[in-house]
mmCIF file of C-alpha atoms in Angstrom:
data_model
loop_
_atom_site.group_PDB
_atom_site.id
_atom_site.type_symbol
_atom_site.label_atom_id
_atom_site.label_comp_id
_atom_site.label_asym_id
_atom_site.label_seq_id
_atom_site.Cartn_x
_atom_site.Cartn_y
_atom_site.Cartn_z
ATOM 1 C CA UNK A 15 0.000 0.000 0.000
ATOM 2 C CA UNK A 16 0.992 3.527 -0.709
ATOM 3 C CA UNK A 17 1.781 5.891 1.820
ATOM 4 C CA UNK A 18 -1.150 7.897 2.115
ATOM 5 C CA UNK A 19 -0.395 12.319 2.381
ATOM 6 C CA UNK A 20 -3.451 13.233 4.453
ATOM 7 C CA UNK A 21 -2.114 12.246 7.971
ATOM 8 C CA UNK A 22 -0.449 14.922 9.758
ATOM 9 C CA UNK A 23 0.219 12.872 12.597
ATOM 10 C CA UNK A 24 1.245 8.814 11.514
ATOM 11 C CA UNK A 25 1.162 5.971 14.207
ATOM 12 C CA UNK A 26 3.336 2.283 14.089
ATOM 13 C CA UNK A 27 -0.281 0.592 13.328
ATOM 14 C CA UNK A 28 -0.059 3.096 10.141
ATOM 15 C CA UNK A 29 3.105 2.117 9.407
ATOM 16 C CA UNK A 30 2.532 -1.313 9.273
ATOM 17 C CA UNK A 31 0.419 -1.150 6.463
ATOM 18 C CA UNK A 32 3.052 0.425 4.541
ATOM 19 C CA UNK A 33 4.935 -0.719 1.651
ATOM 20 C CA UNK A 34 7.939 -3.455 2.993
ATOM 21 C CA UNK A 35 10.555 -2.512 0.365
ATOM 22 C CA UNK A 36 10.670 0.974 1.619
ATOM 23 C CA UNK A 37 12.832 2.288 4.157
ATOM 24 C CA UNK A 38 10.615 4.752 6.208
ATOM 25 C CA UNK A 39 11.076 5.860 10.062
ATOM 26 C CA UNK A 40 8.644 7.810 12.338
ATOM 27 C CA UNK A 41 9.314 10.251 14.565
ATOM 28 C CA UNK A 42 6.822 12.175 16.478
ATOM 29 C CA UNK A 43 4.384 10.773 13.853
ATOM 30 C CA UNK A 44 6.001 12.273 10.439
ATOM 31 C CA UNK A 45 7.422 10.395 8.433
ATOM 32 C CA UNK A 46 11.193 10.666 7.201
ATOM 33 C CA UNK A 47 12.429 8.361 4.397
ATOM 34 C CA UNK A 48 15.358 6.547 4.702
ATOM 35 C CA UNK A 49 16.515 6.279 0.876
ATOM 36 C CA UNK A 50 18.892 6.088 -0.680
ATOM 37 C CA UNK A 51 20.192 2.689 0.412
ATOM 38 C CA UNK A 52 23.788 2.797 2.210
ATOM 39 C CA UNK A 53 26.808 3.506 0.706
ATOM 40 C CA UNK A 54 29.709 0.692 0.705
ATOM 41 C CA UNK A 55 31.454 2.452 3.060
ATOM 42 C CA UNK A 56 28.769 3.058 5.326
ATOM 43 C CA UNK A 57 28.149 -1.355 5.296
ATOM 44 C CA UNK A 58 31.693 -1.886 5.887
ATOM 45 C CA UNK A 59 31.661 0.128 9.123
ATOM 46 C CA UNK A 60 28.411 -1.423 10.089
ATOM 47 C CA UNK A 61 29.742 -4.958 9.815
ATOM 48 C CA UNK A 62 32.946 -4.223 11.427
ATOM 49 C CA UNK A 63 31.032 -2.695 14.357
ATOM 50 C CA UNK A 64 28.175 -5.474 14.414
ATOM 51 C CA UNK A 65 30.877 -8.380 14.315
ATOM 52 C CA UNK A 66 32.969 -6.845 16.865
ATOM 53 C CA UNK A 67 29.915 -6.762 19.656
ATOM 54 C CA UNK A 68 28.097 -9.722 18.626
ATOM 55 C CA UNK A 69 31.584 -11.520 19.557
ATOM 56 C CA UNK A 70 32.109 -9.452 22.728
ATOM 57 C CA UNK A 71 27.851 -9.873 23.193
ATOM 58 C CA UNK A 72 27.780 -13.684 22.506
ATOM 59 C CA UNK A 73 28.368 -14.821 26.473
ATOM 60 C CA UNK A 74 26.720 -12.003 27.786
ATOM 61 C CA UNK A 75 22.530 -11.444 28.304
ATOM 62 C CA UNK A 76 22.160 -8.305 25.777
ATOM 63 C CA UNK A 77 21.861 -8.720 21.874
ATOM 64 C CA UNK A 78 22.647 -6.503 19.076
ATOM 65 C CA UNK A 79 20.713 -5.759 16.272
ATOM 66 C CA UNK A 80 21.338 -4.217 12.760
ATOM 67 C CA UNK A 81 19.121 -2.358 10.866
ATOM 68 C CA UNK A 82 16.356 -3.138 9.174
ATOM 69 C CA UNK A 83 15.089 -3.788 13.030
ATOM 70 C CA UNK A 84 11.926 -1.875 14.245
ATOM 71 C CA UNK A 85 13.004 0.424 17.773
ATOM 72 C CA UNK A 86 9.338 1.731 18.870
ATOM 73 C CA UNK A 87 10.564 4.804 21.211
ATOM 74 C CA UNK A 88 8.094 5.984 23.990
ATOM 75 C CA UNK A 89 6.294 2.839 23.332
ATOM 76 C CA UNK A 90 5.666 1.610 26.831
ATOM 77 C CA UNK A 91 2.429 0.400 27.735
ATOM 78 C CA UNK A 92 0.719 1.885 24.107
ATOM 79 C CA UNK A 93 -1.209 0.352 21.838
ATOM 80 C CA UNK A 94 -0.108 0.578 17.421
ATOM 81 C CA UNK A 95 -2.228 3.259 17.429
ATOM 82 C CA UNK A 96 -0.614 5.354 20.097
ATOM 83 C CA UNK A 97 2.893 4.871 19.235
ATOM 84 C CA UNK A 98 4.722 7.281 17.205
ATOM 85 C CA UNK A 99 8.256 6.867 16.911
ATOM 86 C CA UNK A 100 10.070 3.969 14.883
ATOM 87 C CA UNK A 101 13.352 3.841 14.279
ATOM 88 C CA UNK A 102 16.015 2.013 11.944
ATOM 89 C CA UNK A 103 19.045 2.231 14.152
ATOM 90 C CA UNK A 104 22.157 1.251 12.022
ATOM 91 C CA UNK A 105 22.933 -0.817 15.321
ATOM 92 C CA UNK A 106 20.676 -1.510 18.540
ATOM 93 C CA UNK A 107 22.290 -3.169 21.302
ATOM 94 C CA UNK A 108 19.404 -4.479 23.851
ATOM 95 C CA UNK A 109 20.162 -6.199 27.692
ATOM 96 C CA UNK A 110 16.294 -5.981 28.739
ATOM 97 C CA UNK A 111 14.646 -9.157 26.544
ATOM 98 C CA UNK A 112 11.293 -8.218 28.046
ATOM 99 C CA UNK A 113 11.827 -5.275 25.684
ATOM 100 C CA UNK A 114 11.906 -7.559 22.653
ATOM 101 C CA UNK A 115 9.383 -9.410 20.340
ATOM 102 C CA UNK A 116 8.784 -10.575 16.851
ATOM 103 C CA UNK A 117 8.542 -6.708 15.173
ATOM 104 C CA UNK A 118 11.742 -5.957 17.327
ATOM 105 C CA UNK A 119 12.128 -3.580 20.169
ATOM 106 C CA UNK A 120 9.647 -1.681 22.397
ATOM 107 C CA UNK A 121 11.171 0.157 24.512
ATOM 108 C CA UNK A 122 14.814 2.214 24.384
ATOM 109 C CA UNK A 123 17.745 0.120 23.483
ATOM 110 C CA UNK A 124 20.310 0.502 25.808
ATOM 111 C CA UNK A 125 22.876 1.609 23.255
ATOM 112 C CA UNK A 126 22.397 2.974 20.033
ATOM 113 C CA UNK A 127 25.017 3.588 17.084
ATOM 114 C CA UNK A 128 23.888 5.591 14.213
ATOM 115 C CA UNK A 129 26.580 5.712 10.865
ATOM 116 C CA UNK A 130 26.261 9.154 8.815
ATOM 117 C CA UNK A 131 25.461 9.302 5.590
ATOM 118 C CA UNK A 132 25.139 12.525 3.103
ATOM 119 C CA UNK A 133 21.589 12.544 3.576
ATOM 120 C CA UNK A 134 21.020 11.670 7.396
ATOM 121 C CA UNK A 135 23.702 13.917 9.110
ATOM 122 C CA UNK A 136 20.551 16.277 10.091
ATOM 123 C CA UNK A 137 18.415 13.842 11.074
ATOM 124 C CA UNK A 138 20.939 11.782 13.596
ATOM 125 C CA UNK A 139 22.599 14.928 15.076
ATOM 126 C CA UNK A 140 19.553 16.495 15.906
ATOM 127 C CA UNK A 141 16.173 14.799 15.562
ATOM 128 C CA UNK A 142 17.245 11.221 16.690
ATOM 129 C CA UNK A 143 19.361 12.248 19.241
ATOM 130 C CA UNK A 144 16.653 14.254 20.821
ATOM 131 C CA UNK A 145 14.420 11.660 20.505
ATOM 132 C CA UNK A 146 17.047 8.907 21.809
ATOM 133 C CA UNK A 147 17.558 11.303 24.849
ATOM 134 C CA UNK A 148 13.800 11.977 25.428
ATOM 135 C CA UNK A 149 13.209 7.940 25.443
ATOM 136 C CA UNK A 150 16.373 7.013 27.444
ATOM 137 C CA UNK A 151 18.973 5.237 25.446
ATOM 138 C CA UNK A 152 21.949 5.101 27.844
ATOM 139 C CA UNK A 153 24.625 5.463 25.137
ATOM 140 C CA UNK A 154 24.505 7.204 21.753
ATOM 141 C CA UNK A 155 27.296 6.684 19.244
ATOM 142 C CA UNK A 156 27.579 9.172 15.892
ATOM 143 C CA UNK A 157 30.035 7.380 13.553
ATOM 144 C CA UNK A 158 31.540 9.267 10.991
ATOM 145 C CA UNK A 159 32.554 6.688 7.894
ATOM 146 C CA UNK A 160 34.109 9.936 5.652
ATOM 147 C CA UNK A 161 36.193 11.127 8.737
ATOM 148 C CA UNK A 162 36.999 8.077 10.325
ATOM 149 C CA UNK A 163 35.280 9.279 13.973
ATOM 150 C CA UNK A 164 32.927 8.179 16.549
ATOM 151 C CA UNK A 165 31.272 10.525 18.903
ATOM 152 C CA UNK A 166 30.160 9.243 22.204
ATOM 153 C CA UNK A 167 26.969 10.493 24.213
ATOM 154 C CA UNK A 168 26.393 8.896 27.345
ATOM 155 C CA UNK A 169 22.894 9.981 29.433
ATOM 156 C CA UNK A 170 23.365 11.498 32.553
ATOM 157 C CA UNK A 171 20.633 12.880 34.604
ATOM 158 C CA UNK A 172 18.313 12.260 31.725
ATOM 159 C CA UNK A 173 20.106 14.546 29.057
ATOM 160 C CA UNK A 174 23.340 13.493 27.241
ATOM 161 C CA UNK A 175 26.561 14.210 27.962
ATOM 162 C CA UNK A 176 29.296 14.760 25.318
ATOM 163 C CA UNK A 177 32.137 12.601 25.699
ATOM 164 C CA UNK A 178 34.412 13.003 23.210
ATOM 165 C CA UNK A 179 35.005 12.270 19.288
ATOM 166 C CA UNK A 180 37.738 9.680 19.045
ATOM 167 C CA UNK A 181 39.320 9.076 15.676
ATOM 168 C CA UNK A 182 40.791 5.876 13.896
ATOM 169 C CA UNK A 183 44.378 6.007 16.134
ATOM 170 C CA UNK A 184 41.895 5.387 19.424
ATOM 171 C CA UNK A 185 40.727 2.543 21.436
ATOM 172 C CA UNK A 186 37.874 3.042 23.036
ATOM 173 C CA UNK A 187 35.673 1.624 26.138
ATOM 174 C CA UNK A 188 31.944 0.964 25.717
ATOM 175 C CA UNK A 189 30.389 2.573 28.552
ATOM 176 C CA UNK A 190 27.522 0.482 28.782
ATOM 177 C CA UNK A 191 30.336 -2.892 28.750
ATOM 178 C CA UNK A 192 33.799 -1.431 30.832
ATOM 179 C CA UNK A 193 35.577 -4.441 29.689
ATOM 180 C CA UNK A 194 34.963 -4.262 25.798
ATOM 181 C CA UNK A 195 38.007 -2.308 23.938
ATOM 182 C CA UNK A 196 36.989 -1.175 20.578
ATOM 183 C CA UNK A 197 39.904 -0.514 18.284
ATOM 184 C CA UNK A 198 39.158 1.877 15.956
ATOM 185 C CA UNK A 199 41.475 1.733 13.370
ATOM 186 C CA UNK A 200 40.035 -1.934 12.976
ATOM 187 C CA UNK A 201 36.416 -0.882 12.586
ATOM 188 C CA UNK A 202 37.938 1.394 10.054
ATOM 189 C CA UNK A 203 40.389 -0.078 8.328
#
């Protein structure tokens, strides 16, 4: 089915009538198309990253997920109808499995990783990272495929905290997982 232009305000039951092969999120009820389709760059970040914690993840109780994987936001306790935010994080990492079910998450993620592209830059700096904040995702990566960077938000006190932009020479920690070393110039290479 089409997506209809008459709705100011769009809900997850709306969405699920939608079209599969496109790539649309919701937040606050508009919509906001996800095309084009990722760059080659962009995929090989995404599986480093994605290979690197489902190894560290595999002995541990939280899961990580790669998009295309539904995140409702703000979802607790609403019905289809009531739910207006769903997300396509490039990478979800979730420790709460009461959070999880066959459409994917509802509920905040406890991490989320988001890889720029050309036409999302906007979108993740400002709009999802509000909305991230707003809903509670403890840690917020921005990863930067053109300059080689990841910038870290971790949520303090409800709002996020800047922690730094590291760069292909770092290693980093995972805040959410002390023990996990991320070597940047791997996810990079």
């Amino acid at each position: 089915m089409a997506i209809p232009n008459e709705k100011e305000k769009y809900s997850y039951a709306d969405y699920l009538t939608w079209n599969e092969g496109e790539r649309l999120e919701l937040i606050d009820g508009k919509i906001f198309n996800m095309s084009p389709i990722p760059s080659r760059r962009h995929q090989q970040v995404l599986r480093e990253l994605s290979t690197a914690f489902s190894v560290f993840l595999r002995e541990k109780d939280c899961e990580v997920f790669f998009a295309p994987f539904d995140v409702r936001l703000l979802a607790d306790n609403k019905r289809d109808d009531d739910i207006n935010n769903v997300v396509q994080p490039d990478l979800s990492i979730v420790c709460d499995k009461e959070k999880l079910d066959d459409k994917g998450c509802k509920g905040a993620p406890d991490m989320i990783i988001e890889i720029l592209s050309p036409s999302s830059v906007k979108l993740d700096r400002w709009k999802k990272y509000q909305l991230y904040e707003k809903a509670g995702v403890h840690e917020y990566w921005i990863v930067d495929p053109i300059n080689n960077s990841v910038e870290i938000h971790l949520l303090i006190d409800a709002q996020y905290k800047f922690q730094g932009v590291f760069t292909k020479d770092d290693t980093i920690s995972v805040n959410l997982f002390p023990d996990f070393k991320l070597d940047l110039n791997r996810i990079f290479a």
